[in-house]
Amino acid sequence: MTSRFDNVMNNLAKVPEVEEHMNKLHVQLAKLISKQRIQQGLTQSELVEIIKENGQDITQSQLSRIETGAGNINISTYEKVLGALGYESVEIMFKNQNVNRQMRQGYRKKKGRRKPSNRLIKADQKLIKS
């Protein structure tokens, strides 16, 4: 069953200029964050409170800007929101790409920080050179 959110997004994507805009990373993140927040039954205010309980600082205004796909949002701000929703940034980066399982798991946690594995660094270097 398709959700109301998915129906609206699918209809918007039929407009060429809108489709181009929706393919930008910040808009993709906005859709994911908004959809996950709604699926988890959270209001923006509730999500802000969860983020604050995790020791992070964010305002409802910032969350609103993120969910509308506003540009100029710092990646650390996305990570705060995604973390509160149960995601790690690496899951988002590779979700829709054809990347093997080992590379998706190429990030490992060390003392609470994400550290890229050598395999992932080499793959990134190959992409940059090509």
mmCIF file of C-alpha atoms in Angstrom:
data_model
loop_
_atom_site.group_PDB
_atom_site.id
_atom_site.type_symbol
_atom_site.label_atom_id
_atom_site.label_comp_id
_atom_site.label_asym_id
_atom_site.label_seq_id
_atom_site.Cartn_x
_atom_site.Cartn_y
_atom_site.Cartn_z
ATOM 1 C CA MET A 1 0.000 0.000 0.000
ATOM 2 C CA THR A 2 1.400 3.356 -1.027
ATOM 3 C CA SER A 3 1.399 6.056 1.595
ATOM 4 C CA ARG A 4 -0.003 9.516 1.066
ATOM 5 C CA PHE A 5 3.548 10.881 1.289
ATOM 6 C CA ASP A 6 4.708 8.556 -1.507
ATOM 7 C CA ASN A 7 1.738 9.523 -3.686
ATOM 8 C CA VAL A 8 2.499 13.227 -3.332
ATOM 9 C CA MET A 9 6.204 12.705 -4.026
ATOM 10 C CA ASN A 10 5.491 10.527 -7.073
ATOM 11 C CA ASN A 11 3.134 13.138 -8.529
ATOM 12 C CA LEU A 12 5.655 15.919 -7.957
ATOM 13 C CA ALA A 13 8.391 13.879 -9.642
ATOM 14 C CA LYS A 14 6.398 13.878 -12.892
ATOM 15 C CA VAL A 15 7.178 17.570 -13.428
ATOM 16 C CA PRO A 16 10.607 17.770 -15.187
ATOM 17 C CA GLU A 17 11.969 20.763 -13.258
ATOM 18 C CA VAL A 18 10.760 19.300 -9.981
ATOM 19 C CA GLU A 19 12.253 15.897 -10.813
ATOM 20 C CA GLU A 20 15.679 17.481 -11.399
ATOM 21 C CA HIS A 21 15.486 19.311 -8.075
ATOM 22 C CA MET A 22 14.308 16.188 -6.231
ATOM 23 C CA ASN A 23 17.362 14.249 -7.408
ATOM 24 C CA LYS A 24 19.717 16.535 -5.482
ATOM 25 C CA LEU A 25 21.222 15.012 -2.347
ATOM 26 C CA HIS A 26 19.773 17.499 0.129
ATOM 27 C CA VAL A 27 16.299 16.915 -1.286
ATOM 28 C CA GLN A 28 16.754 13.132 -1.114
ATOM 29 C CA LEU A 29 17.801 13.474 2.522
ATOM 30 C CA ALA A 30 14.836 15.757 3.184
ATOM 31 C CA LYS A 31 12.429 13.160 1.800
ATOM 32 C CA LEU A 32 14.014 10.375 3.808
ATOM 33 C CA ILE A 33 14.009 12.333 7.064
ATOM 34 C CA SER A 34 10.447 13.543 6.656
ATOM 35 C CA LYS A 35 9.163 10.112 5.666
ATOM 36 C CA GLN A 36 10.936 8.332 8.528
ATOM 37 C CA ARG A 37 9.779 10.879 11.099
ATOM 38 C CA ILE A 38 6.174 10.459 9.968
ATOM 39 C CA GLN A 39 6.439 6.643 9.849
ATOM 40 C CA GLN A 40 7.777 6.653 13.400
ATOM 41 C CA GLY A 41 4.797 8.757 14.473
ATOM 42 C CA LEU A 42 6.870 11.735 15.563
ATOM 43 C CA THR A 43 6.111 15.425 15.252
ATOM 44 C CA GLN A 44 8.946 17.789 14.430
ATOM 45 C CA SER A 45 8.886 18.981 18.053
ATOM 46 C CA GLU A 46 9.182 15.421 19.352
ATOM 47 C CA LEU A 47 12.107 14.673 17.048
ATOM 48 C CA VAL A 48 13.856 17.874 18.171
ATOM 49 C CA GLU A 49 13.429 16.751 21.788
ATOM 50 C CA ILE A 50 14.925 13.327 21.014
ATOM 51 C CA ILE A 51 17.906 14.992 19.348
ATOM 52 C CA LYS A 52 18.372 17.255 22.367
ATOM 53 C CA GLU A 53 18.123 14.250 24.724
ATOM 54 C CA ASN A 54 20.993 12.730 22.729
ATOM 55 C CA GLY A 55 23.095 15.765 23.664
ATOM 56 C CA GLN A 56 22.811 17.475 20.286
ATOM 57 C CA ASP A 57 21.545 20.964 19.612
ATOM 58 C CA ILE A 58 18.941 21.663 16.936
ATOM 59 C CA THR A 59 15.893 23.889 16.654
ATOM 60 C CA GLN A 60 12.523 23.093 15.151
ATOM 61 C CA SER A 61 13.225 25.806 12.577
ATOM 62 C CA GLN A 62 16.370 23.949 11.480
ATOM 63 C CA LEU A 63 14.481 20.662 11.262
ATOM 64 C CA SER A 64 11.787 22.321 9.186
ATOM 65 C CA ARG A 65 14.418 23.691 6.782
ATOM 66 C CA ILE A 66 15.954 20.234 6.493
ATOM 67 C CA GLU A 67 12.610 18.588 5.722
ATOM 68 C CA THR A 68 11.775 21.144 3.024
ATOM 69 C CA GLY A 69 15.062 20.443 1.235
ATOM 70 C CA ALA A 70 16.635 23.813 1.922
ATOM 71 C CA GLY A 71 20.258 23.975 0.839
ATOM 72 C CA ASN A 72 23.238 25.030 2.954
ATOM 73 C CA ILE A 73 22.617 22.517 5.734
ATOM 74 C CA ASN A 74 25.772 21.247 7.412
ATOM 75 C CA ILE A 75 26.304 17.485 7.100
ATOM 76 C CA SER A 76 26.705 17.229 10.878
ATOM 77 C CA THR A 77 23.161 18.566 11.226
ATOM 78 C CA TYR A 78 21.890 15.802 8.927
ATOM 79 C CA GLU A 79 23.793 13.268 11.017
ATOM 80 C CA LYS A 80 22.132 14.508 14.218
ATOM 81 C CA VAL A 81 18.684 14.033 12.730
ATOM 82 C CA LEU A 82 19.470 10.735 11.031
ATOM 83 C CA GLY A 83 21.022 9.395 14.231
ATOM 84 C CA ALA A 84 17.878 10.235 16.195
ATOM 85 C CA LEU A 85 15.858 8.325 13.587
ATOM 86 C CA GLY A 86 18.106 5.271 13.923
ATOM 87 C CA TYR A 87 20.304 5.728 10.835
ATOM 88 C CA GLU A 88 24.031 5.984 10.333
ATOM 89 C CA SER A 89 25.222 8.289 7.588
ATOM 90 C CA VAL A 90 26.911 5.446 5.728
ATOM 91 C CA GLU A 91 23.524 3.746 5.297
ATOM 92 C CA ILE A 92 22.252 6.831 3.502
ATOM 93 C CA MET A 93 25.316 7.274 1.311
ATOM 94 C CA PHE A 94 25.117 3.776 -0.140
ATOM 95 C CA LYS A 95 21.404 2.991 0.070
ATOM 96 C CA ASN A 96 20.541 3.490 -3.609
ATOM 97 C CA GLN A 97 23.923 2.794 -5.127
ATOM 98 C CA ASN A 98 25.070 -0.517 -6.531
ATOM 99 C CA VAL A 99 27.735 -1.103 -3.875
ATOM 100 C CA ASN A 100 28.592 -4.519 -2.546
ATOM 101 C CA ARG A 101 27.855 -5.471 1.045
ATOM 102 C CA GLN A 102 31.470 -5.295 2.153
ATOM 103 C CA MET A 103 31.733 -1.655 1.128
ATOM 104 C CA ARG A 104 28.469 -0.758 2.852
ATOM 105 C CA GLN A 105 29.951 -2.260 5.974
ATOM 106 C CA GLY A 106 33.303 -0.593 5.308
ATOM 107 C CA TYR A 107 32.768 1.905 8.057
ATOM 108 C CA ARG A 108 33.406 0.623 11.502
ATOM 109 C CA LYS A 109 32.850 2.341 14.806
ATOM 110 C CA LYS A 110 35.769 3.066 17.062
ATOM 111 C CA LYS A 111 35.128 4.860 20.329
ATOM 112 C CA GLY A 112 31.875 6.329 19.017
ATOM 113 C CA ARG A 113 33.374 7.686 15.798
ATOM 114 C CA ARG A 114 32.916 6.376 12.292
ATOM 115 C CA LYS A 115 36.205 5.455 10.715
ATOM 116 C CA PRO A 116 36.449 4.443 7.037
ATOM 117 C CA SER A 117 38.169 1.152 6.306
ATOM 118 C CA ASN A 118 41.118 1.026 3.907
ATOM 119 C CA ARG A 119 38.959 -0.739 1.325
ATOM 120 C CA LEU A 120 36.442 2.101 1.348
ATOM 121 C CA ILE A 121 39.176 4.743 1.138
ATOM 122 C CA LYS A 122 40.696 2.995 -1.897
ATOM 123 C CA ALA A 123 37.272 2.768 -3.572
ATOM 124 C CA ASP A 124 36.694 6.484 -2.965
ATOM 125 C CA GLN A 125 40.113 7.304 -4.429
ATOM 126 C CA LYS A 126 39.294 5.296 -7.573
ATOM 127 C CA LEU A 127 36.018 7.189 -7.989
ATOM 128 C CA ILE A 128 37.782 10.533 -7.600
ATOM 129 C CA LYS A 129 40.433 9.627 -10.214
ATOM 130 C CA SER A 130 37.887 8.482 -12.803
#
